[in-house]
Structures are given as C-alpha cells and as structure tokens.
Tab-separated table of C-alpha atoms and ligand atoms in Angstrom:
chain	number	residue	atom	x	y	z
A	507	MET	CA	11.785	-3.806	22.716
A	508	ALA	CA	9.483	-4.545	19.762
A	509	ASP	CA	9.093	-8.179	18.774
A	510	ALA	CA	9.482	-7.554	15.049
A	511	ILE	CA	11.465	-5.551	12.507
A	512	LEU	CA	9.865	-4.262	9.331
A	513	THR	CA	12.212	-3.108	6.594
A	514	ILE	CA	10.774	-0.529	4.247
A	515	SER	CA	11.984	2.100	1.786
A	516	SER	CA	10.869	5.655	1.171
A	517	LYS	CA	7.564	6.690	2.707
A	518	ASN	CA	6.940	9.143	-0.103
A	519	TYR	CA	7.557	6.732	-2.984
A	520	GLY	CA	7.318	3.241	-1.466
A	521	ALA	CA	3.880	1.895	-2.351
A	522	TRP	CA	4.625	-1.716	-1.385
A	523	ALA	CA	6.327	-0.496	1.748
A	524	LEU	CA	3.151	1.404	2.674
A	525	ARG	CA	1.035	-1.709	2.133
A	526	GLY	CA	3.192	-3.886	4.398
A	527	TRP	CA	3.602	-1.194	7.039
A	528	LEU	CA	-0.132	-0.471	7.157
A	529	MET	CA	-0.938	-4.185	7.472
A	530	ALA	CA	1.472	-4.438	10.402
A	531	ARG	CA	-0.183	-1.427	12.024
A	532	LEU	CA	-3.695	-2.776	11.425
A	533	ALA	CA	-2.591	-6.093	12.922
A	534	GLY	CA	-1.457	-4.261	16.062
A	535	LEU	CA	2.066	-5.655	15.753
A	536	GLU	CA	4.738	-3.856	17.717
A	537	PHE	CA	7.615	-3.427	15.338
A	538	THR	CA	10.787	-1.500	14.831
A	539	GLU	CA	10.923	0.252	11.514
A	540	HIS	CA	14.085	-0.194	9.482
A	541	LEU	CA	14.092	2.344	6.687
A	542	ILE	CA	16.553	1.911	3.803
A	543	PRO	CA	16.655	5.066	1.669
A	544	PRO	CA	16.056	4.311	-2.031
A	545	ASP	CA	19.194	6.164	-3.178
A	546	ASP	CA	21.490	4.353	-0.755
A	547	PRO	CA	24.214	2.641	-2.871
A	548	GLU	CA	24.534	-0.089	-0.230
A	549	MET	CA	20.785	-0.659	-0.338
A	550	LYS	CA	20.715	-3.764	-2.540
A	551	ALA	CA	23.378	-5.541	-0.488
A	552	GLU	CA	21.594	-4.695	2.750
A	553	MET	CA	18.220	-5.705	1.338
A	554	LEU	CA	19.541	-9.044	0.113
A	555	LEU	CA	20.428	-9.951	3.687
A	556	LEU	CA	16.850	-9.267	4.775
A	557	SER	CA	14.737	-10.207	1.798
A	558	ALA	CA	15.557	-12.922	-0.737
A	559	SER	CA	13.670	-10.983	-3.419
A	560	ILE	CA	15.835	-7.868	-2.781
A	561	ARG	CA	12.581	-6.010	-2.358
A	562	VAL	CA	10.781	-4.469	0.578
A	563	PRO	CA	8.677	-4.684	2.673
A	564	ALA	CA	10.373	-7.497	4.579
A	565	LEU	CA	9.286	-8.610	8.037
A	566	GLU	CA	11.355	-10.358	10.676
A	567	HIS	CA	9.386	-11.760	13.598
A	568	GLU	CA	10.596	-14.358	16.101
A	569	SER	CA	13.301	-15.549	13.677
A	570	VAL	CA	10.783	-15.870	10.845
A	571	ARG	CA	11.595	-13.814	7.759
A	572	VAL	CA	8.730	-12.991	5.428
A	573	TRP	CA	8.948	-10.908	2.293
A	574	ASP	CA	6.384	-10.011	-0.332
A	575	THR	CA	3.366	-8.040	0.762
A	576	LEU	CA	0.729	-10.733	0.383
A	577	ALA	CA	2.813	-13.240	2.346
A	578	ILE	CA	3.346	-10.625	5.057
A	579	GLY	CA	-0.412	-10.002	5.230
A	580	GLU	CA	-1.186	-13.718	5.535
A	581	TYR	CA	1.534	-14.127	8.170
A	582	LEU	CA	0.222	-11.191	10.194
A	583	ASN	CA	-3.262	-12.664	9.996
A	584	GLU	CA	-1.915	-15.933	11.435
A	585	ILE	CA	-0.087	-14.322	14.358
A	586	ARG	CA	-2.781	-11.707	15.100
A	587	PRO	CA	-6.070	-13.368	14.040
A	588	ALA	CA	-8.163	-11.118	16.292
A	589	ALA	CA	-7.109	-8.048	14.311
A	590	GLY	CA	-9.314	-9.148	11.414
A	591	LEU	CA	-6.823	-8.561	8.621
A	592	LEU	CA	-8.940	-11.035	6.697
A	593	PRO	CA	-12.743	-10.859	7.016
A	594	ALA	CA	-14.541	-13.385	9.231
A	595	GLY	CA	-16.803	-15.109	6.688
A	596	ARG	CA	-15.415	-17.648	4.200
A	597	ALA	CA	-17.006	-15.977	1.169
A	598	ALA	CA	-15.831	-12.511	2.210
A	599	ARG	CA	-12.338	-13.906	2.889
A	600	ALA	CA	-12.221	-15.411	-0.590
A	601	HIS	CA	-13.413	-12.106	-2.070
A	602	CYS	CA	-10.801	-10.201	-0.060
A	603	ARG	CA	-7.991	-12.513	-1.198
A	604	ALA	CA	-9.163	-12.218	-4.819
A	605	ILE	CA	-9.024	-8.414	-4.878
A	606	CYS	CA	-5.730	-8.357	-2.959
A	607	GLY	CA	-4.357	-10.736	-5.593
A	608	GLU	CA	-5.703	-8.530	-8.358
A	609	MET	CA	-3.919	-5.518	-6.853
A	610	HIS	CA	-0.740	-7.496	-6.299
A	611	SER	CA	-0.469	-8.856	-9.832
A	612	GLY	CA	-2.292	-6.294	-11.935
A	613	PHE	CA	-2.915	-2.638	-12.714
A	614	SER	CA	0.525	-2.228	-14.260
A	615	ALA	CA	-0.509	0.837	-16.324
A	616	LEU	CA	-1.801	2.578	-13.209
A	617	ARG	CA	1.282	1.643	-11.217
A	618	SER	CA	3.789	2.704	-13.855
A	619	SER	CA	2.177	5.897	-15.150
A	620	LEU	CA	0.955	7.187	-11.771
A	621	PRO	CA	3.777	6.268	-9.372
A	622	MET	CA	3.108	6.902	-5.707
A	623	ASN	CA	4.406	10.325	-4.728
A	624	ILE	CA	2.634	11.565	-1.629
A	625	LYS	CA	4.315	14.964	-1.554
A	626	ALA	CA	3.439	15.825	-5.140
A	627	HIS	CA	0.208	17.125	-6.599
A	628	PHE	CA	-0.510	17.212	-10.323
A	629	PRO	CA	-3.805	19.026	-10.961
A	630	HIS	CA	-5.598	18.094	-14.195
A	631	PHE	CA	-3.217	15.189	-14.810
A	632	LYS	CA	-3.904	13.642	-18.223
A	633	LEU	CA	-4.549	9.931	-17.839
A	634	TRP	CA	-3.245	7.420	-20.359
A	635	SER	CA	-6.175	5.286	-21.597
A	636	ARG	CA	-4.779	2.065	-20.100
A	637	ALA	CA	-4.327	3.756	-16.749
A	638	ARG	CA	-7.946	4.949	-17.029
A	639	THR	CA	-9.029	1.338	-17.614
A	640	ASP	CA	-7.101	0.225	-14.510
A	641	ILE	CA	-8.589	3.027	-12.424
A	642	ASP	CA	-12.105	2.177	-13.594
A	643	ARG	CA	-11.590	-1.428	-12.512
A	644	VAL	CA	-10.266	-0.343	-9.092
A	645	LEU	CA	-13.230	1.980	-8.589
A	646	ALA	CA	-15.616	-0.832	-9.597
A	647	ILE	CA	-13.958	-3.147	-7.032
A	648	TRP	CA	-14.316	-0.525	-4.297
A	649	THR	CA	-17.934	0.285	-5.152
A	650	ASP	CA	-18.883	-3.394	-5.195
A	651	CYS	CA	-17.230	-4.007	-1.798
A	652	LEU	CA	-18.637	-0.865	-0.182
A	653	GLN	CA	-22.149	-1.741	-1.364
A	654	THR	CA	-21.878	-5.441	-0.493
A	655	TYR	CA	-20.362	-5.068	2.995
A	656	GLY	CA	-21.845	-1.686	3.908
A	657	GLY	CA	-18.563	0.269	4.353
A	658	PRO	CA	-17.007	2.461	5.510
A	659	PHE	CA	-14.073	0.133	4.688
A	660	LEU	CA	-13.980	-2.424	1.873
A	661	PHE	CA	-15.135	-5.323	4.052
A	662	GLY	CA	-17.224	-3.439	6.576
A	663	GLN	CA	-16.586	-1.688	9.842
A	664	ARG	CA	-12.851	-2.183	10.206
A	665	PRO	CA	-9.972	-1.803	7.779
A	666	CYS	CA	-8.441	-5.068	6.577
A	667	MET	CA	-5.736	-6.376	4.283
A	668	ALA	CA	-7.580	-5.215	1.158
A	669	ASP	CA	-7.731	-1.630	2.435
A	670	ALA	CA	-3.962	-1.749	2.990
A	671	MET	CA	-3.404	-3.177	-0.506
A	672	PHE	CA	-5.384	-0.324	-2.078
A	673	ALA	CA	-4.113	2.479	0.197
A	674	PRO	CA	-1.362	3.532	-2.258
A	675	VAL	CA	-4.020	3.769	-4.988
A	676	VAL	CA	-5.927	6.164	-2.731
A	677	THR	CA	-2.865	8.409	-2.382
A	678	ARG	CA	-2.239	8.236	-6.142
A	679	LEU	CA	-5.808	9.304	-6.973
A	680	LEU	CA	-5.269	12.347	-4.760
A	681	THR	CA	-1.777	13.099	-6.103
A	682	TYR	CA	-2.941	12.909	-9.722
A	683	ASP	CA	-6.215	14.724	-9.093
A	684	VAL	CA	-8.445	11.930	-10.428
A	685	ALA	CA	-12.167	12.815	-10.313
A	686	LEU	CA	-14.178	10.439	-8.114
A	687	ASP	CA	-17.845	9.822	-7.453
A	688	GLY	CA	-19.252	10.355	-3.956
A	689	ILE	CA	-18.854	6.731	-2.837
A	690	CYS	CA	-15.210	6.438	-3.837
A	691	ALA	CA	-14.334	9.950	-2.638
A	692	ALA	CA	-15.802	9.105	0.798
A	693	TYR	CA	-13.801	5.869	0.860
A	694	CYS	CA	-10.579	7.764	0.068
A	695	ARG	CA	-11.312	10.165	2.941
A	696	GLN	CA	-11.813	7.199	5.315
A	697	ILE	CA	-8.445	5.733	4.356
A	698	MET	CA	-6.589	9.039	4.597
A	699	ALA	CA	-8.156	9.676	8.040
A	700	LEU	CA	-6.820	6.440	9.541
A	701	PRO	CA	-4.360	7.468	12.277
A	702	ALA	CA	-1.731	5.156	10.763
A	703	MET	CA	-2.168	6.805	7.342
A	704	GLU	CA	-1.910	10.265	8.875
A	705	GLU	CA	1.318	9.184	10.550
A	706	TRP	CA	2.725	7.740	7.292
A	707	VAL	CA	1.801	10.817	5.242
A	708	ALA	CA	3.318	13.195	7.823
A	709	ALA	CA	6.576	11.216	7.708
A	710	ALA	CA	6.508	11.115	3.881
A	711	ARG	CA	6.179	14.900	3.778
A	712	LEU	CA	9.340	15.253	5.859
A	713	GLU	CA	11.458	13.094	3.549
A	714	THR	CA	14.082	14.967	1.583
A	715	ASP	CA	15.060	12.234	-0.909
A	716	GLU	CA	13.868	13.010	-4.402
A	717	ILE	CA	13.670	10.613	-7.332
A	718	ASP	CA	13.563	12.946	-10.323
A	719	GLU	CA	11.884	10.595	-12.766
A	720	LEU	CA	9.018	10.066	-10.327
A	721	ASP	CA	8.615	13.793	-9.758
A	722	ALA	CA	8.175	14.544	-13.440
A	723	GLU	CA	4.716	14.625	-14.859
A	724	PHE	CA	4.421	12.067	-17.683
B	1869	LIG	N1	5.732	-7.907	-5.140
B	1869	LIG	C1	6.536	-7.271	-4.129
B	1869	LIG	C2	6.955	-5.899	-4.643
B	1869	LIG	C3	7.874	-5.173	-3.692
B	1869	LIG	C4	8.574	-3.970	-4.319
B	1869	LIG	O1	8.662	-3.821	-5.553
B	1869	LIG	N2	9.111	-3.104	-3.442
B	1869	LIG	C5	9.880	-1.952	-3.870
B	1869	LIG	C6	9.800	-0.812	-2.846
B	1869	LIG	S1	8.205	-0.291	-2.409
B	1869	LIG	C7	11.345	-2.321	-3.891
B	1869	LIG	O2	11.805	-3.042	-3.031
B	1869	LIG	N3	12.080	-1.807	-4.858
B	1869	LIG	C8	13.496	-2.003	-4.898
B	1869	LIG	C9	13.940	-2.409	-6.247
B	1869	LIG	O3	13.102	-2.581	-7.132
B	1869	LIG	O4	15.146	-2.552	-6.396
B	1869	LIG	C10	5.736	-7.200	-2.832
B	1869	LIG	O5	4.529	-7.471	-2.874
B	1869	LIG	O6	6.281	-6.947	-1.758
C-alpha cells in the first residue's frame, strides 16, 4: 500500500499534473495515482474535496494535504531530502527557486497559445510574438543553468524540481515543432529520456479523451 495519493488530471493535457507527478517520482515517493478525467462532470465536486483550489495536482501524504505544484515540490523536498529535489548549495537553491517561481507565475503567452498536448504534433507552427518572447526567456534560463552547473540537467547531474517545472515546456516545444539550438535540443532529449517521462508519455498516448479547443491549431 503506497503511503501517498496524488490526484492528477489528463496525462495528455495536464501540464501542472505532469509537474507534480514528476516531482513525486523524482523524490522517490511511493504513491497511488488518482486520475480525474478533465471532462468528468463530477470533477469539480470531487476535486474540491481534495484540493481547496479546485485544481490539481493535489497530494495527500500521512494526513497532510498539499495542493499547488510549488508547495508540493517543497513538501516533497522536506520528506525526501536525499532525493535532491532542490540543489545542495544555498546559491543554487535560490537560483532553482527563482526559476521555478518564474515558471509558476509567468510565461502566460506560451502557456495559453501552446497548450500541452503530448499526442499532437503541429509542424511549422506559427508562433505569436509574445509566445516567442516567452520561449526565448525559457531557452535563456536553460542555457544559463546548463552552462553554470554543467548539465545534463538544469542543476547538474540529477534532475530536480526545476526540471520538473519545465518538463511540460519541453513537450510543448516538441509538439509545436519549435527550432532549438544544440544545447537546448540536447536538454529536451535528456528530459524526454527520463524513465518517468517515458512512462508519462506512453500513458498520455493511450488516453482517449479529447479537448477540441486544445487540439485545434491557433
Ligand atoms: N497554480 C496551480 C495550477 C494548477 C492547475 O491549473 N491545474 C489544472 C490541471 S493541470 C487544473 O486543475 N485545472 C482544472 C480547472 O482549471 O478547473 C499549481 O501550481 O498547481
């Protein structure tokens, strides 16, 4: 019996769900996955019981309920410190929290005009200029981290909270066929090759739910 329950939504469309799920995997937490389909009419009522924000991911562990991805990441780091969800050095930890915060609160043009849709592929997708600005900032963050900490992950040898926060951006860049330089393309390959990511993507591909407005190219 797992000692935690993680509530998530669609694996194909659920970018925040992916972030929380990947953090839990990176932390080595044993958890039962509770998947609420996005088109379930009872979804909001069920989610309200689990997450005060009526949003997922939501984690339940030893009677503690945590919602919101950043809070889940910090909580996982407290209960599994050896997993290194946050980097060891104080300066690197501050840097990691800063870019996680930037992802959590920003990049709205990228998030709204390139929604996560793992099953889809839109070759030659035309980027809106504000989305281009967001993508350029993300790529600058990645390049800075990879050069500062030596890769192959953002803060060095092992994936951490920041890699989980940016994982749905990696899938979006692939879905929307965004051209990348060698450094960022290699980073995307590293993320997609994580066993947990391979597992998530395989499950996303099997999902049959479709949200039409997210499947349209716009
Ligand atoms: N800031 C929240 C965002 C969570 C979020 O928007 N989750 C989406 C699914 S991935 C959701 O629950 N959507 C349901 C809704 O908007 O009603 C977090 O970091 O967890």
